[in-house]
Coordinates of C-alpha atoms in Angstrom, one line a residue:
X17 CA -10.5 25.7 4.0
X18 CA -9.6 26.6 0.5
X19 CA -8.5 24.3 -2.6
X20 CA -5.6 25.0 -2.7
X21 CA -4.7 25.0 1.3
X22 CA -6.5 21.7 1.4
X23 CA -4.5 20.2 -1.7
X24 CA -1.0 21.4 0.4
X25 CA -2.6 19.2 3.6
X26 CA -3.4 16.5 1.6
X27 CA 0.1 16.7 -0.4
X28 CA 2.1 17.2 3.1
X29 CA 0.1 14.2 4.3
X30 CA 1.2 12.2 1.3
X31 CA 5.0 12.9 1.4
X32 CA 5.6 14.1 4.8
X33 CA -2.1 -2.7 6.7
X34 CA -8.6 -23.4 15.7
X35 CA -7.9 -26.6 14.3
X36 CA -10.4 -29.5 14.3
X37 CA -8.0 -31.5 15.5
X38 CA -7.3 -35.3 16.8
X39 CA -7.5 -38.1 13.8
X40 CA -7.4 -35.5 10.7
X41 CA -4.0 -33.8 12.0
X42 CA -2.7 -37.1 13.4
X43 CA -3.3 -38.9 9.9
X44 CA -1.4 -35.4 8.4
X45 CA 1.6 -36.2 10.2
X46 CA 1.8 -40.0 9.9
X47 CA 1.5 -39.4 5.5
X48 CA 3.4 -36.2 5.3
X49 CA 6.7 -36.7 3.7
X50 CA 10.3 -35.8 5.0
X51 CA 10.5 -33.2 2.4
X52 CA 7.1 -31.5 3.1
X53 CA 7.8 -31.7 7.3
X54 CA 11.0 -29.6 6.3
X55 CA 9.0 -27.3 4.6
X56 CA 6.7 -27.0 7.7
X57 CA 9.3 -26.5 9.9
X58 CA 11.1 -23.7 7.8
X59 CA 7.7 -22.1 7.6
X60 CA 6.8 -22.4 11.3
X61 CA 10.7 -21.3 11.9
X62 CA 10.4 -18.3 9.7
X63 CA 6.5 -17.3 11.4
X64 CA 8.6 -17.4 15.1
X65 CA 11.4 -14.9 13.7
X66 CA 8.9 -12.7 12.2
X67 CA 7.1 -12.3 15.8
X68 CA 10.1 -11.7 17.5
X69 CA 10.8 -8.9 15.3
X70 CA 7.8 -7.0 16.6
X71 CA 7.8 -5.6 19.9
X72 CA 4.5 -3.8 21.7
X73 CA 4.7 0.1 20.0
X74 CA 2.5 2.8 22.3
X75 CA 3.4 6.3 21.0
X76 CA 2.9 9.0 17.8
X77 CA 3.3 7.3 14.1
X78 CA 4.1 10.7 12.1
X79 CA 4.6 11.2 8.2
X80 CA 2.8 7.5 7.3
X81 CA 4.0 6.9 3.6
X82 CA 2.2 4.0 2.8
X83 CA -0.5 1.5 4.5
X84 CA -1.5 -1.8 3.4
X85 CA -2.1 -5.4 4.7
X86 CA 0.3 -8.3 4.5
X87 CA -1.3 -11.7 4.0
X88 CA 1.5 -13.8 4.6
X89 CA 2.2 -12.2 7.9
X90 CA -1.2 -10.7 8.8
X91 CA -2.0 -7.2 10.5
X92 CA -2.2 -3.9 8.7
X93 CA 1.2 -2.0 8.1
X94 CA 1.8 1.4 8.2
X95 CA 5.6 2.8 6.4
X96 CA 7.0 5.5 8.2
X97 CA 10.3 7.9 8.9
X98 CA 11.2 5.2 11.4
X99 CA 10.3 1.8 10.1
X100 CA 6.9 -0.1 10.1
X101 CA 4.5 0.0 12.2
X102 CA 1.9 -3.1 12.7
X103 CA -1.8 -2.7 13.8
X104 CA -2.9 -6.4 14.3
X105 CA -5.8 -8.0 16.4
X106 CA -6.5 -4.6 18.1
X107 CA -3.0 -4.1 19.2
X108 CA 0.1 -1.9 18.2
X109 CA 3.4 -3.2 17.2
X110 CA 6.6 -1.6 15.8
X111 CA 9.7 -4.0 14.5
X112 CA 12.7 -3.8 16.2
X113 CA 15.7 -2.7 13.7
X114 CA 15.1 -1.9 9.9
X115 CA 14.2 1.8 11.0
X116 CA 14.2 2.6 8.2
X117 CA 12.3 5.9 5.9
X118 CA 9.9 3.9 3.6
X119 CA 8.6 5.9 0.7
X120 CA 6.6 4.5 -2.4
X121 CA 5.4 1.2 0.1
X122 CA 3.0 -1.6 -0.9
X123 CA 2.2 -4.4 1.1
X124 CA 1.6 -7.7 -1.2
X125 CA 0.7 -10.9 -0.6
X126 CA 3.9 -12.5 0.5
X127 CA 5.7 -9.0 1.7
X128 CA 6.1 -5.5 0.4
X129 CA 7.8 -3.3 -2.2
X130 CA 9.0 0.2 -1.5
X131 CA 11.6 2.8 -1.5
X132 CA 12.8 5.7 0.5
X133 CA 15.7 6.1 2.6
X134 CA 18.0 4.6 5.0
X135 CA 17.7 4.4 8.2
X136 CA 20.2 5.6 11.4
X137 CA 20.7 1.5 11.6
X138 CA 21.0 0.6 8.3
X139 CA 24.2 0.7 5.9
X140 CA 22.0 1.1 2.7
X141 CA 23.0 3.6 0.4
X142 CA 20.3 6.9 0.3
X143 CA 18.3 6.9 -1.7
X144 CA 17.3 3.0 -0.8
X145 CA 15.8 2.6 -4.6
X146 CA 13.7 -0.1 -5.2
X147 CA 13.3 -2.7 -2.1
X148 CA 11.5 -5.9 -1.9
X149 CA 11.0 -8.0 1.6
X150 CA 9.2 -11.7 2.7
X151 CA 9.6 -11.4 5.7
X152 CA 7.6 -8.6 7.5
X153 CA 10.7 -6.8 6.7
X154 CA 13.7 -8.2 8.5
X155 CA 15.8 -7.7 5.1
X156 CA 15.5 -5.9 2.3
X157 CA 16.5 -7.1 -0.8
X158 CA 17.7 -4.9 -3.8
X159 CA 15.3 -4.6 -7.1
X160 CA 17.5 -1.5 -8.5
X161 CA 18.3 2.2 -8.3
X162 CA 20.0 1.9 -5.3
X163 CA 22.1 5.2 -4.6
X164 CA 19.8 6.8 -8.0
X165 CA 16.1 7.3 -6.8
X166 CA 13.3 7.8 -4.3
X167 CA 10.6 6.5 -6.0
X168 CA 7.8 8.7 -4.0
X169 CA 4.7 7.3 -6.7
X170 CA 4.9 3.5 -7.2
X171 CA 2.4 0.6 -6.8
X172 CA 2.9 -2.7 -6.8
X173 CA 0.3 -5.8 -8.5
X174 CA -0.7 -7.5 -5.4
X175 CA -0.1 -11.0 -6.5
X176 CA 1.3 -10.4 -9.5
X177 CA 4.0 -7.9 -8.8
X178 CA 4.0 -5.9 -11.5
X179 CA 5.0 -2.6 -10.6
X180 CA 3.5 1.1 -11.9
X181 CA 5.5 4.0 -11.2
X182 CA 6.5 7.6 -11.9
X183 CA 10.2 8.0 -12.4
X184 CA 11.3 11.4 -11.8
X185 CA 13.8 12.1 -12.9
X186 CA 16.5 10.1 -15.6
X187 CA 18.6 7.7 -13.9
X188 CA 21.2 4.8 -15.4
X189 CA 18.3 2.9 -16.0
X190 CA 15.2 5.0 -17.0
X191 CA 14.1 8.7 -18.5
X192 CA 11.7 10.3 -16.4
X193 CA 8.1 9.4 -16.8
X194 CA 5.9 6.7 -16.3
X195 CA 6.4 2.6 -16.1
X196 CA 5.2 -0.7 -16.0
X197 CA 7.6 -3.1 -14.8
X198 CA 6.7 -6.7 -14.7
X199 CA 7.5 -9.1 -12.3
X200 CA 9.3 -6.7 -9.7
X201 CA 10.7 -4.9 -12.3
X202 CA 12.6 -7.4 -14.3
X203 CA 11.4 -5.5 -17.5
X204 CA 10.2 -1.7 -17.8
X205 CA 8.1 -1.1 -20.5
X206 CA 7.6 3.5 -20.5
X207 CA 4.2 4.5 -20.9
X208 CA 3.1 7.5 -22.8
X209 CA -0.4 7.8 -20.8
X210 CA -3.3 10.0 -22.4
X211 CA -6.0 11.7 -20.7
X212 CA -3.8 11.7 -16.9
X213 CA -3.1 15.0 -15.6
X214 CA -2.6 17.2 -12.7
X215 CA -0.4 17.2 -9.7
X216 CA 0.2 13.5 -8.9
X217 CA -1.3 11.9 -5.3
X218 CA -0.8 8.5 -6.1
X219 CA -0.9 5.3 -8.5
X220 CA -2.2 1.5 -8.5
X221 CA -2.2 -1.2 -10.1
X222 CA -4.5 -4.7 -10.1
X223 CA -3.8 -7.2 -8.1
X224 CA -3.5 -9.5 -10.9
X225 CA -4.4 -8.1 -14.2
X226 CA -1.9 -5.3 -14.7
X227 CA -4.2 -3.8 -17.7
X228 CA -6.1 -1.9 -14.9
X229 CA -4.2 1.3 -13.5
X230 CA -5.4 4.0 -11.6
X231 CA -3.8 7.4 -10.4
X232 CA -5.4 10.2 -8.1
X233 CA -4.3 13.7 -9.1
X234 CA -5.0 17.3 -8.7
X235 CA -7.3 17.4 -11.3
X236 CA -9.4 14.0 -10.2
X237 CA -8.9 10.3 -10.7
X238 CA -8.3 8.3 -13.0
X239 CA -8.7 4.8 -14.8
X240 CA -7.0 3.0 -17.5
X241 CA -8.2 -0.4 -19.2
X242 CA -5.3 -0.3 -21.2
X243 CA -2.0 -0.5 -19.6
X244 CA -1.9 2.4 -19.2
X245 CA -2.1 3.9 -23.0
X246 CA -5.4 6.1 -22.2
X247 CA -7.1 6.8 -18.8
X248 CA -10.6 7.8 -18.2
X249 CA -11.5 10.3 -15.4
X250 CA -14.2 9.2 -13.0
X251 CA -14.7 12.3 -11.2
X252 CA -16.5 15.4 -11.6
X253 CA -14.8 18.2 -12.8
X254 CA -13.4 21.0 -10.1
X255 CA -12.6 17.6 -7.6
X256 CA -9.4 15.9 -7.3
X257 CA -8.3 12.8 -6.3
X258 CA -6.6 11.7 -3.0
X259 CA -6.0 7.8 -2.7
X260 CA -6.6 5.0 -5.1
X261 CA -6.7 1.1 -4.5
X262 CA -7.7 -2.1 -6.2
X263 CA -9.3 -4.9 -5.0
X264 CA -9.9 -8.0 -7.8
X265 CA -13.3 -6.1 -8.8
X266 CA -13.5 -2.9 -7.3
X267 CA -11.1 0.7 -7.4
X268 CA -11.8 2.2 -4.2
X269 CA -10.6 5.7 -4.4
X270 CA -10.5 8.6 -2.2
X271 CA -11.6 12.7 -3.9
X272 CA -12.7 15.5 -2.2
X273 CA -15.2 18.2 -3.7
X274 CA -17.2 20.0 -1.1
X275 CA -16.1 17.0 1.0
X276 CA -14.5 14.1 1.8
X277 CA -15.6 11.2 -0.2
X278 CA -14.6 7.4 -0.2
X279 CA -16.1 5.7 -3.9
X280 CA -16.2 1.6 -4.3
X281 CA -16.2 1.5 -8.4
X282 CA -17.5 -1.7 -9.6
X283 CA -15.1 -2.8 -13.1
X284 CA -17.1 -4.5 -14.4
X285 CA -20.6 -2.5 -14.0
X286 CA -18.9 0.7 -13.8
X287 CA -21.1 1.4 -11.1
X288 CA -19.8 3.5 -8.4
X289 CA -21.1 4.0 -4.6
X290 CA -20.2 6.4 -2.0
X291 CA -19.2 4.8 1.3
X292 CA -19.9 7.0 4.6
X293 CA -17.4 8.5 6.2
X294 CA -17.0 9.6 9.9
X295 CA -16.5 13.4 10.2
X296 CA -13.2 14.4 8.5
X297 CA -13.8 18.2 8.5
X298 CA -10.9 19.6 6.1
X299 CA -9.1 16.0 6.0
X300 CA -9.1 13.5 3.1
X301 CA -7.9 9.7 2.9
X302 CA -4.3 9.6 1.1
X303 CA -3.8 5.9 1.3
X304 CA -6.5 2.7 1.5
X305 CA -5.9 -0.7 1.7
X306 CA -8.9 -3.9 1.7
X307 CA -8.0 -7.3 3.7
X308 CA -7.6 -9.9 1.3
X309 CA -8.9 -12.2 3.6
X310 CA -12.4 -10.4 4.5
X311 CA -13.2 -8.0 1.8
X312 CA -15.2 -6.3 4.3
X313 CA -12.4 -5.3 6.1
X314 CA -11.1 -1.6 4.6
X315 CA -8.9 1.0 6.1
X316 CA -7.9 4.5 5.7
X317 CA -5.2 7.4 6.5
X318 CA -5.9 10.6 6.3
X319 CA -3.7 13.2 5.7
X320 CA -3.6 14.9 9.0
X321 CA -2.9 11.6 10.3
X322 CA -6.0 9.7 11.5
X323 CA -6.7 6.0 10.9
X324 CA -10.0 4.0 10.5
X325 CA -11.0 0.2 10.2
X326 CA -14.5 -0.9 9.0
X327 CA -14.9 -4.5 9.4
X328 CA -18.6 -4.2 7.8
X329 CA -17.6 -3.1 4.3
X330 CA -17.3 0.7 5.3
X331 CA -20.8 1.2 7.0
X332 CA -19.0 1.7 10.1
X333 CA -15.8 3.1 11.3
X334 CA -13.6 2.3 14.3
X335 CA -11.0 5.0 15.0
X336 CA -7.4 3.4 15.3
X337 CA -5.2 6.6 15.2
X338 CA -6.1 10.2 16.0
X339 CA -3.0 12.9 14.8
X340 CA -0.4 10.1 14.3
X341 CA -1.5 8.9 18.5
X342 CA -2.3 5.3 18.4
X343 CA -5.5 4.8 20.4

């Protein structure tokens, strides 16, 4: 498969994650306060609404637009046309309502950011604009631009929630271009960025320190240490980038040259090392998300609409999805 055939696949792909018990817990309850057993309760209260929201999903997740994992609910969450789908503890789940068509999605700590559009059940206006949720996505709650924009390219600080994004086109708020927008967006600050070209794939941003940006392109991928102000490329020239994730000290990204390729890139070293990949053939990773609680826990989706899970760091692969059919 040529270039440019393979950049249209990847493109389509792209627009088309016991107690101890007795004494210690006893001793817990007997100290804890009113106020903190209230706060238990809401919590444990809010946990049993979120699993009744999920119901058992067996069938074809199509045009995936965004995959990352949810600490504060667990499981690895995939955005789609019709809503989220949840891959958790070797089993399938799908939410029932909120069908909606999540575009620009990233899963944070404590829920998820995205855009897109509205789905048959919702009364949202299209485009959706900028949406947060905290609770596995039960409601939605409005960050802006509702009725203005589908942000397609936007990522979101894992636990700092800064948001990175390409506007574009002008809207009541912003010109077209690139932003930083801190704290969900309370302030956008445009970005004039130097050295980042080529056919936009996708963007991140840190988890924490917001200084560190990445964006996978046409013509490769690429870093900045700056906010944004200048980015570096990090691959070769004549390979382009497909995906691009932070962890606190790694950017994995996904490229493809003469092949597939999956890159761990050390910030601080600036070291980089090639993880192995199962056979993709003519296929690339568009989206790649790490556990935050086991770092040796990374996933993948392709752009013809496979899944993988390495629970060993990426030395080995577990097929979770083969052409959008869950297996």
């Amino acid at each position: 498969m040529n270039k440019k055939l393979l950049m249209t696949v990847l493109a389509t792909g792209f627009i088309a994650a016991g107690c101890s018990g007795g004494s210690d817990n006893e001793e817990t309850k007997k100290t804890a306060s009113p106020e903190e057993e209230t706060v238990e309760q809401e919590k444990e209260a809010e946990n049993s609404a979120v699993e009744e929201f999920l119901v058992p999903f067996d069938g074809t997740l199509t045009h995936v637009h965004g995959m990352g994992y949810i600490e504060s609910e667990g499981g690895l969450y995939f955005a789609s046309h019709t809503g989220l789908k949840v891959y958790r503890d070797g089993n399938w789940f799908e939410t029932d309502g909120m069908y909606n068509d999540y575009m620009g999605f990233n899963a944070v700590d404590e829920g998820f950011y995205t855009s897109g559009h509205p789905g048959m059940d919702s009364d949202l206006p299209n485009p959706i604009g900028i949406q947060k949720s905290t609770d596995g996505g039960q409601s939605l709650e409005s960050l802006g631009f509702e009725g203005e924009t589908d942000f397609h390219w936007m990522a979101a600080g894992y636990r700092s929630h800064d948001l990175f994004l390409m506007n574009p086109q002008a809207n009541s708020e912003l010109e077209a271009g690139f932003y930083l927008g801190e704290n969900g967006g309370e302030e956008w600050n445009r970005l004039e960025p130097q050295g980042l070209d080529g056919d936009l794939m996708a963007l991140a941003i840190h988890p924490e320190d917001s200084q560190f940006l990445a964006a996978a392109s046409s013509t490769g991928v690429f870093l900045s240490k700056d906010g944004g102000a200048t980015f570096e490329r990090l691959t070769e020239e004549g390979e382009f980038g497909t995906a691009v994730y932070f962890t606190e000290e790694q950017l994995y990204y996904g490229s493809h040259g003469t092949e597939a390729a999956l890159i761990s890139y050390s910030l601080d070293e600036g070291e980089s090392v090639s993880l192995p990949l199962p056979d993709l053939k003519d296929d690339g990773a568009v989206y790649i998300a790490v556990n935050p609680a086991n770092n040796g826990e990374i996933a993948f989706n392709t752009a013809k609409g496979d899944a993988f899970v390495s629970t060993d760091g990426g030395e080995s692969w577990q097929e979770i999805m083969n052409e959008g059919q869950i297996q």
